[in-house]
Amino acid sequence: RAEQEEAERLEKERTEQEERERLEAKVKVGAFSVWLYFPFKNSHQWEHYTDCNGSPDPMIPQEINTFMSLWREKRNEDIKLVMENGKHVLMLIEKLEYQLLDMPVLELCEKEVVQYQDSIMELRSLLHQKYNEATEDLLKKASTFADSDSGNMEVLIRDENVTFCIWANLKKNPRYKSIYFSFYNEKDKPVNGFDLPKLLAMCDVAIRILHTHYDHVSPLRRIPTLTLKVEPPENKELLTVLYDVKEEREQEQKNDEEDRLSPQKETHLEEPPKPGETKTERRKLSLLHMDNDREEQMADEDTVDLRQYTPVGGVYHVDALKLPPQARHIKGWTMVELLEEGLETYPYPPETEDTEDDSSQPIGLTVKLLDSVIYFEEPLVARWHSEGKLWRIDGITDVKYKMKDKEVYFKMAAFYTITLLQDAHLNMPYQSWELRPNGTDEALLTVLTAFTEVQIQIKVNQCMLASVTIPEESQETELLSHLRGKWMTPLGLTIALKTAGINIFPAEYSHKYVSVNKKLPATELAAYQQIALVASAFAFGWSKWNLECGEDRVIFKVSEHLKEGPVQDEDWSLYMFNSQRAQRLRITEHSEAFSEDLAERTEFHSTLFHMIKDFATEAAVEKVKCTHYLFIDAVFQLLFAIRVLTYS
């Protein structure tokens, strides 16, 4: 009897082990999204807990509100201290923005989105307020910073996030018409500058150019409401109510009849889910085929379309400020007159009409472009319209570019907040792409565009910008040196490249500005999942036949690749996939005409993994089985973000 029970126990364990292996294989091949969209809330809380740096958790309203209240109460902080504290604020804003972008669509809640965006806006406003307070404190002591040659105050302070330039007209000498800011050891390399109008030459005025290397002015990115979930109402105590059942049913029938007879009443019905389609996949597909029906109303032709153009290189806050009363030193005491108004702007042009031309003289401005940003074309200069909450190009004239010197000169009708914009889709569509394994849980993704070639190294769940090559540049090795060699998450790399002017990440509306190779969202999503699953042992590449196979299918090159180095041309094979069936094609990339004929000694398979498995070596199959799931996730995130199958 004991032997029989032992045999039954062993048989049960064997059966359970087989079932477990079968389910694990199913997760790897068919249920890719089970681990792909693992909730990140707990991981964020754990990372914040392990940091132990005393920083508030920006996701908790009580902590972030306390932080802002305490900092708001602090006074008399100089500009360098504000810059240092600003690094902490920028980190908090970055965490909130990452949380909104990185949180899985199933976890997005409308209440949390509103909370995070409100915190971002309040932090932005508080940081700019602190710069204004520090500017006021600095101007009160302007005479102590007077230049020995001109007698006027000229201050230039710079760190990795902000370039602060301010000039105070202390001597009121009309001879000084053009002012350029530069460091003492870099007199031949001016940072920013301006041409002072004659009307201001004899006034108590200060000119500030606050160049924030980030953009805290443009509206926040809109989170698609289609992906947001609504929190259920709080559980309330159940109440026992006596009611007339007959009366309630009659009321329901009456309401149903009114709904049926009201054609103008809109009803939104969800399509029934397809067989085998998970809720997560439906949410992800909604992001792929979202058409953004609600068009942004453009005020006029001078309004910048932020879907077509994107600010790069930060924002230049150019202000004319009233010079406050200067501090006086009397018998060892320093006396300062305090004004209730605080920092005040100097009105220019004057509000009263004047017949003299001097009153309408434009302000010339020279701005230095950041070395950390690539401008593929001459950028568009625009000013911020605070009332309309948008960027406009009117009021900007006589624009002159010195792209080799990274300088832009233009004239403004008044003192504006300025930004430089670049076409968000100038690197789309891509000319080709290639993904090839480069070691254990490593791969190299190459995207070739009309202007540049970008190589991204993938290692487990981290990504790194390997190289950026521009044919016209003579010093390719120095491009984006602050990013190359720095490991980060796929989302972090996406944001970093966009900020640096390299946008190879289409948005939900990009198809309206770029000629794309349209594919069905379900087919495209499934293809990225299948490619990521076997990317540790197989190389993939662009195929010209992907343009000929229709919307419901995709074609790409495939080659087993277990060694380092490029893939030889003769090693490529063509595969066609339509989310339900994979097949190997007889044609090659150099064939004269397209054909759907199967390659010899091949058959159809339901997944790309099983299709490739028929021709793969045991070493390649074993490498795929041993692939780390975080590597698969990272590859999928990059492919899904770049969308190589539709934008190539």
Coordinates of C-alpha atoms in Angstrom, one line a residue, residues 121 342 436:
M121 CA 1.7 72.3 -13.1
G342 CA 7.7 92.5 -5.9
R436 CA 20.1 41.6 -34.6

